[in-house]
PDB file of C-alpha atoms in Angstrom:
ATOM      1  CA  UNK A  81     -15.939  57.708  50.096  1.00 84.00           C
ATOM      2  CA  UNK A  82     -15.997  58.452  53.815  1.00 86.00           C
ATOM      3  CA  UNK A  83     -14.183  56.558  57.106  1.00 87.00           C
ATOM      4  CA  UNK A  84     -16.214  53.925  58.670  1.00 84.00           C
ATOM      5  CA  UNK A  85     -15.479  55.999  62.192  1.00 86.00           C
ATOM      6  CA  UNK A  86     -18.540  58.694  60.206  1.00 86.00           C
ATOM      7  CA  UNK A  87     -20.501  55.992  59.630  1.00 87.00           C
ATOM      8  CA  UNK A  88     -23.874  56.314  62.284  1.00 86.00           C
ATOM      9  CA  UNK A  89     -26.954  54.058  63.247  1.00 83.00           C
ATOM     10  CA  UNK A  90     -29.233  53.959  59.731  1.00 81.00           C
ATOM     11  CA  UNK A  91     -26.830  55.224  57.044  1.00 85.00           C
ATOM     12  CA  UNK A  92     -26.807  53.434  53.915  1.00 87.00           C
ATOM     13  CA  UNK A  93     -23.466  52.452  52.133  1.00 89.00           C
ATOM     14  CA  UNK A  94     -22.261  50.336  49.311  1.00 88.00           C
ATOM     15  CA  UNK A  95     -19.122  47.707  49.893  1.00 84.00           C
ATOM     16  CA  UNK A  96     -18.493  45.920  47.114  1.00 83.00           C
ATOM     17  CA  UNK A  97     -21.463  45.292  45.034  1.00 84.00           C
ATOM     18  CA  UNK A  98     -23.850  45.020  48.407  1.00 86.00           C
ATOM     19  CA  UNK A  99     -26.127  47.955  50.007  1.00 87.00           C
ATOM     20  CA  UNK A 100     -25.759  47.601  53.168  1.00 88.00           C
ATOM     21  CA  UNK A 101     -27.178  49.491  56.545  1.00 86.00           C
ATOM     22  CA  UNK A 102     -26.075  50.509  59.700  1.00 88.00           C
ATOM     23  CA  UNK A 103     -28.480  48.777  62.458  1.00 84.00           C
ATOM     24  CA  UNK A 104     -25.693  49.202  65.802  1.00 86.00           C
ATOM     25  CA  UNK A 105     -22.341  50.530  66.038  1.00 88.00           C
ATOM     26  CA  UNK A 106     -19.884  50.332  68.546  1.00 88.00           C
ATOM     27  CA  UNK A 107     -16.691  51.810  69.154  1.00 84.00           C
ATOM     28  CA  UNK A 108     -14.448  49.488  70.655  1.00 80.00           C
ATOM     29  CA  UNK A 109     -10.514  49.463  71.970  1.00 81.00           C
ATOM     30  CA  UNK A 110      -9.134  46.724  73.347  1.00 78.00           C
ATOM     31  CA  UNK A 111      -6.551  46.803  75.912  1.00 76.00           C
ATOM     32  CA  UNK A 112      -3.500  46.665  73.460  1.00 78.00           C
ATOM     33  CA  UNK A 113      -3.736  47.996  69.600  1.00 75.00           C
ATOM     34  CA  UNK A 114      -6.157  50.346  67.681  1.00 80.00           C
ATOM     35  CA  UNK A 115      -9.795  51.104  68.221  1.00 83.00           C
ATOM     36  CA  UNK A 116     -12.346  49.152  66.475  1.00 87.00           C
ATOM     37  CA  UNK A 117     -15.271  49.274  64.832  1.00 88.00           C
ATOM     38  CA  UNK A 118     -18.565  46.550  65.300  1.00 90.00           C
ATOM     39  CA  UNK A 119     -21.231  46.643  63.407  1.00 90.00           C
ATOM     40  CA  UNK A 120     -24.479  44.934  63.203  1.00 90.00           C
ATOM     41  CA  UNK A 121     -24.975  45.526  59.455  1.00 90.00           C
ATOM     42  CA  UNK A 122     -28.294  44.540  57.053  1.00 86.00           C
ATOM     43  CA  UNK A 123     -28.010  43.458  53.340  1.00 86.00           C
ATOM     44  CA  UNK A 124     -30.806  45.746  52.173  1.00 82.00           C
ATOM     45  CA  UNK A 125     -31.938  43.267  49.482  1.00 78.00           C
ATOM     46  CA  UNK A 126     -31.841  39.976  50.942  1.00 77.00           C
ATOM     47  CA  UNK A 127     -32.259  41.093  54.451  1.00 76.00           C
ATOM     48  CA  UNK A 128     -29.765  38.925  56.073  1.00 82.00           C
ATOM     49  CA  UNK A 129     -28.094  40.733  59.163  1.00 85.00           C
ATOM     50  CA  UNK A 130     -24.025  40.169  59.689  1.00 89.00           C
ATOM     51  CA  UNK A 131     -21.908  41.329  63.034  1.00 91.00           C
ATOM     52  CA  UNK A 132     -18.809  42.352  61.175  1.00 90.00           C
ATOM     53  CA  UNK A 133     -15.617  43.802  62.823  1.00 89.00           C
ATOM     54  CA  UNK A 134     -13.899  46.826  60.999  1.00 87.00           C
ATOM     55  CA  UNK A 135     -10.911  49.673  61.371  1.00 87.00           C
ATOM     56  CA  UNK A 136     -12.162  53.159  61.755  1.00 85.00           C
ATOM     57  CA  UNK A 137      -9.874  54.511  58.844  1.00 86.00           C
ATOM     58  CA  UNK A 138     -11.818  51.697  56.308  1.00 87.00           C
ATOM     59  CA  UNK A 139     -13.218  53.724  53.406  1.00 89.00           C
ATOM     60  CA  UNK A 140     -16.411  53.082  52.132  1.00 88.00           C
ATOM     61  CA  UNK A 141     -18.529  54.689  49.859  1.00 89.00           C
ATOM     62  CA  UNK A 142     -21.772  56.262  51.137  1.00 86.00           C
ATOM     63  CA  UNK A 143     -24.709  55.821  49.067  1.00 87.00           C
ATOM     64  CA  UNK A 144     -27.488  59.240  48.971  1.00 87.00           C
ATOM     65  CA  UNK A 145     -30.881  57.943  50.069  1.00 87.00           C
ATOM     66  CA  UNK A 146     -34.107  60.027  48.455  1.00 92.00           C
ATOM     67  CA  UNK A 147     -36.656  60.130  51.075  1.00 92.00           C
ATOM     68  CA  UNK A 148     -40.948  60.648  50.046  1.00 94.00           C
ATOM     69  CA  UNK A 149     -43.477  60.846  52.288  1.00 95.00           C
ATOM     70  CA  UNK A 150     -45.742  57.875  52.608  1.00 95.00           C
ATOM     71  CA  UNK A 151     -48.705  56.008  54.332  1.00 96.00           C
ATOM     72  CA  UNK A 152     -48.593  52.274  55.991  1.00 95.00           C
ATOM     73  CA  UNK A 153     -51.664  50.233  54.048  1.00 94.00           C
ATOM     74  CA  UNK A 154     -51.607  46.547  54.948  1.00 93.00           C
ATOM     75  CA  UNK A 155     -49.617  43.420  54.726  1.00 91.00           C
ATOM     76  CA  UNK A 156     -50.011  41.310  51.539  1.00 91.00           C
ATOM     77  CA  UNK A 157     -48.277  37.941  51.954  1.00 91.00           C
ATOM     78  CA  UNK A 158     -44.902  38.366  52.820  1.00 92.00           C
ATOM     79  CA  UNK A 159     -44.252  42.174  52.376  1.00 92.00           C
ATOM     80  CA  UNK A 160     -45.737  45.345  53.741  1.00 92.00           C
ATOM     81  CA  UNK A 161     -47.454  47.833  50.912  1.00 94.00           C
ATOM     82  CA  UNK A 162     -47.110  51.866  51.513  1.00 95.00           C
ATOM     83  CA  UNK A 163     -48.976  54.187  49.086  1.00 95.00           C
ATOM     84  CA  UNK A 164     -46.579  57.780  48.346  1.00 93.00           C
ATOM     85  CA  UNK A 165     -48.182  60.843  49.618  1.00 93.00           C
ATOM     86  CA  UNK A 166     -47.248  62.716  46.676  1.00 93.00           C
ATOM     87  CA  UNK A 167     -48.014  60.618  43.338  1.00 93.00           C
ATOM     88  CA  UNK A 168     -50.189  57.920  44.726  1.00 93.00           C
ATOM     89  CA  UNK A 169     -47.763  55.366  43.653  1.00 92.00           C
ATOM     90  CA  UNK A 170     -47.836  52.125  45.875  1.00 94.00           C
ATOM     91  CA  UNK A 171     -45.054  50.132  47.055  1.00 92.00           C
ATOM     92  CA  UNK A 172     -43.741  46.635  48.260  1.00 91.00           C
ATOM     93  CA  UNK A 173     -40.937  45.823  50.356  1.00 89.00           C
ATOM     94  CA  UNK A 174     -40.441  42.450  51.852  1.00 88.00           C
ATOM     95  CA  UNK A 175     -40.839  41.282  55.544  1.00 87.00           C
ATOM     96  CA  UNK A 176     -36.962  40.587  55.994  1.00 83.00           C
ATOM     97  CA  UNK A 177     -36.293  44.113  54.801  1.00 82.00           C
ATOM     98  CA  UNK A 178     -37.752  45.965  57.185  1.00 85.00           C
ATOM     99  CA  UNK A 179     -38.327  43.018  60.337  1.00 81.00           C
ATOM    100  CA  UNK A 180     -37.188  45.404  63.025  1.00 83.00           C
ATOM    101  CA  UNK A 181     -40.189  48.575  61.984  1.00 88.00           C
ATOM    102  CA  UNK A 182     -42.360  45.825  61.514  1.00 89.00           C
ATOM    103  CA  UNK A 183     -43.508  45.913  65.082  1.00 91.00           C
ATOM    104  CA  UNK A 184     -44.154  49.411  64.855  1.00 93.00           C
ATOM    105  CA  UNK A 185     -46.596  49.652  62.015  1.00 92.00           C
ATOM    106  CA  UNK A 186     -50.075  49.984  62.792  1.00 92.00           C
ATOM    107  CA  UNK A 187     -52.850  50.951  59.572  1.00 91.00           C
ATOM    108  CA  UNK A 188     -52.564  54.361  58.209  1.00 92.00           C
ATOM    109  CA  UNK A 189     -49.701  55.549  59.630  1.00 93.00           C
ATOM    110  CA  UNK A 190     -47.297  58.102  57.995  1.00 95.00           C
ATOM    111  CA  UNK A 191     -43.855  57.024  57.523  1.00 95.00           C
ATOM    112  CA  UNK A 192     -41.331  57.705  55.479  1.00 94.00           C
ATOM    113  CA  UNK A 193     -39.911  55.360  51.991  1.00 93.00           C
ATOM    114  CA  UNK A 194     -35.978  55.208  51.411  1.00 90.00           C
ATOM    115  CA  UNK A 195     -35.032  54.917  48.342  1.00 90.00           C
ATOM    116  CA  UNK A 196     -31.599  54.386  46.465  1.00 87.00           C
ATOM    117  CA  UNK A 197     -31.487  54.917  42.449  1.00 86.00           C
ATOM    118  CA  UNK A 198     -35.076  54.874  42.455  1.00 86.00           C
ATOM    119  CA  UNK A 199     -34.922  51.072  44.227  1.00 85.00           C
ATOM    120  CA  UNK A 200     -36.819  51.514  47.361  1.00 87.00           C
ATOM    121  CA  UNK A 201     -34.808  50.079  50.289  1.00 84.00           C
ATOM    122  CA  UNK A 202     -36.376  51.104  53.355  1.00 86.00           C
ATOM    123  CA  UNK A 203     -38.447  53.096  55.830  1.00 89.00           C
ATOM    124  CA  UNK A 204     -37.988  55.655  58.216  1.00 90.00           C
ATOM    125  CA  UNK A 205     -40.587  55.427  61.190  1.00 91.00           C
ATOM    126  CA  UNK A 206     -41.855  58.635  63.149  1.00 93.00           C
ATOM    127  CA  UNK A 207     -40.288  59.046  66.732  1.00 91.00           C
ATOM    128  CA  UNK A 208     -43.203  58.112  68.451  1.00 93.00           C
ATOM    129  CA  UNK A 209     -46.139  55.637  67.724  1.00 94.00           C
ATOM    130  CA  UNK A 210     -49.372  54.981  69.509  1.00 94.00           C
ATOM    131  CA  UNK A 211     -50.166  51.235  70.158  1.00 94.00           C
ATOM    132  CA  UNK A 212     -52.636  49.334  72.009  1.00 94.00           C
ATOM    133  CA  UNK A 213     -51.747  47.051  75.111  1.00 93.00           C
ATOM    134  CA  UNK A 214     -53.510  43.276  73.904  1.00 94.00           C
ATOM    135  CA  UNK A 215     -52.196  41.406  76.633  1.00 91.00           C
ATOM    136  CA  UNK A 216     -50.652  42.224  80.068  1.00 89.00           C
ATOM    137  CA  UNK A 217     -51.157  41.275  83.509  1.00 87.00           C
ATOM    138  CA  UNK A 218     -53.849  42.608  85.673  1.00 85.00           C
ATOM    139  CA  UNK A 219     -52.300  45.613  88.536  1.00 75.00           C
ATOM    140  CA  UNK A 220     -51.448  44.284  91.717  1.00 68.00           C
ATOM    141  CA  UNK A 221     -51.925  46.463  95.263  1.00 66.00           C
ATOM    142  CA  UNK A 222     -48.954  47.040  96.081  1.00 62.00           C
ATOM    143  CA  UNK A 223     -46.822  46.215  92.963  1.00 58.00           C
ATOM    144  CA  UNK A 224     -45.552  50.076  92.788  1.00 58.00           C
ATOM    145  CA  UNK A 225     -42.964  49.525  95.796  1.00 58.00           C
ATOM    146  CA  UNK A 226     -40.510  47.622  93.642  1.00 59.00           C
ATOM    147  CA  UNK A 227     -40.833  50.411  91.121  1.00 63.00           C
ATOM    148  CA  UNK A 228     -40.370  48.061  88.218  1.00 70.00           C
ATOM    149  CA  UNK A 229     -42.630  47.228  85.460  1.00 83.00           C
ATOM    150  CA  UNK A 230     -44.445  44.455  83.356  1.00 88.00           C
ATOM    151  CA  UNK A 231     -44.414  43.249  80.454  1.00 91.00           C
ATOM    152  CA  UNK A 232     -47.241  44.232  77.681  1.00 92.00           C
ATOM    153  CA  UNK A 233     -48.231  43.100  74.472  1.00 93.00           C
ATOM    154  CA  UNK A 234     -49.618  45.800  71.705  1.00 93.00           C
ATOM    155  CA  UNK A 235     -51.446  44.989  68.993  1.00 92.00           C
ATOM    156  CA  UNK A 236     -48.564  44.727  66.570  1.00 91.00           C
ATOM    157  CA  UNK A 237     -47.062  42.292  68.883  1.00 91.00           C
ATOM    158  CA  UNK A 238     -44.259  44.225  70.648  1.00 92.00           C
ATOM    159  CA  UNK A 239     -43.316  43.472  74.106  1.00 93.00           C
ATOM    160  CA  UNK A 240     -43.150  46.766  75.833  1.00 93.00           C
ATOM    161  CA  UNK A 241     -41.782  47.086  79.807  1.00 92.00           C
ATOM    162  CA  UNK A 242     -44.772  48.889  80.776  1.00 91.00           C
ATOM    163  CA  UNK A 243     -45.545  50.538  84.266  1.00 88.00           C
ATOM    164  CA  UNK A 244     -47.996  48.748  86.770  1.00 85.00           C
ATOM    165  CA  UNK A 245     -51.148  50.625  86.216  1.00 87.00           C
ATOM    166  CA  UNK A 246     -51.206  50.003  82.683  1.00 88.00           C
ATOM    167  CA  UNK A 247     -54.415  47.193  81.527  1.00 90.00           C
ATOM    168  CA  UNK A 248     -55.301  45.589  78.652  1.00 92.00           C
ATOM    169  CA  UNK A 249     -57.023  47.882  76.071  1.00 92.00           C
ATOM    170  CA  UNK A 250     -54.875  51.091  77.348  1.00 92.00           C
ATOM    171  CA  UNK A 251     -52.835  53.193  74.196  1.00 94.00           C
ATOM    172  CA  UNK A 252     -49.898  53.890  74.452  1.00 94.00           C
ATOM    173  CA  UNK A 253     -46.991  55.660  73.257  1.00 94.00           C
ATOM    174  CA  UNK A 254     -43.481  54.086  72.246  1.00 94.00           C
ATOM    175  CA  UNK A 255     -40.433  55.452  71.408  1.00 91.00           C
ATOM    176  CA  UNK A 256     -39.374  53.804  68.393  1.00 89.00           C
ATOM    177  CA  UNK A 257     -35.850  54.074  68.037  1.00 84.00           C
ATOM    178  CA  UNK A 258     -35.551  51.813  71.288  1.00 86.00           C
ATOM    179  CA  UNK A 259     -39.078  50.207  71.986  1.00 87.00           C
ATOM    180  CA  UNK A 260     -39.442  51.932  75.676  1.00 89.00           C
ATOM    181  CA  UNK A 261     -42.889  52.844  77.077  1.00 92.00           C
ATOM    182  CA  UNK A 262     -42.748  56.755  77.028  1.00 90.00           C
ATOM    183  CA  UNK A 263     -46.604  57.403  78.266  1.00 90.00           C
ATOM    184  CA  UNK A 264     -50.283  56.312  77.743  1.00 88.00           C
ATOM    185  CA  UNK A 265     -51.939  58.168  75.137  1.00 82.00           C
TER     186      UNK A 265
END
């Protein structure tokens, strides 16, 4: 059992009967009484996503994820299939369970399979992915003197602030833990 105050962005814990993740956490204190915890939380089987309000001194009881190596294949229907580096073995996991990495997955790509109790609940993504800009606007002279960007659509259908000079066709490379341009490729 540990605090909910230890709990951190993508750890895996069990309340009640329910395996739930970590998506954001904030520590909050209001202007009068104790510090609080909110919590955008995912139930890892049906994929439904609650904002849920609790005390940092809540105990709950942290689940031990295995984590094997794996490749990206395809999408079949509603769910994404990834093959394990290590035995060949191919698994499923629904669209709703992993919506947010979704938009990070391109063909081939190495990522990593969570898995509780041999039930596999999740992926891990790499820091960094290469993606191709599909749709953006064209660069404008002058367009660097506000300093701001544009948006740009990859081929996985992210929307990606991207700097001026960037055109359709152009790689590149996004941080995944926050969806920012980092560089072209």
């Amino acid at each position: 059992m540990i605090q909910t105050i230890d709990l951190k962005k993508g750890m895996v814990f069990k309340r009640g009967e329910k395996l739930l993740r970590v998506l954001q956490i904030n520590h909050h204190k209001p202007g009068k009484g104790n510090t609080l915890m909110q919590m955008d939380i995912q139930d890892i089987r049906s994929g439904s996503i609650v904002h849920t309000t609790m005390r940092p001194s809540e105990k709950v009881e942290q689940v031990d994820v295995d984590k094997r190596n794996a490749q990206y294949l395809y999408d079949e229907g509603d769910s994404s299939v990834f093959m394990d580096l290590e035995n060949y073995d191919q698994y499923s996991l629904a669209h709703s369970q992993i919506s947010e990495e979704r938009k990070y997955l391109v063909e081939n790509m190495n990522v990593t399979l969570e898995f509780v109790n041999g039930e596999i609940v999740g992926i891990e993504l790499p820091a960094t992915v290469t993606l191709e800009v599909t749709d953006t606007q064209p660069e404008i002279k002058g367009a660097t003197i506000d300093g701001g960007g544009k948006p740009a659509t990859t081929n996985t259908g992210l929307v990606v602030n991207v700097p001026a000079f960037i055109k359709n066709g152009d790689k590149i490379i996004v941080n995944t833990a926050d969806g920012a341009y980092k560089s072209r490729a």
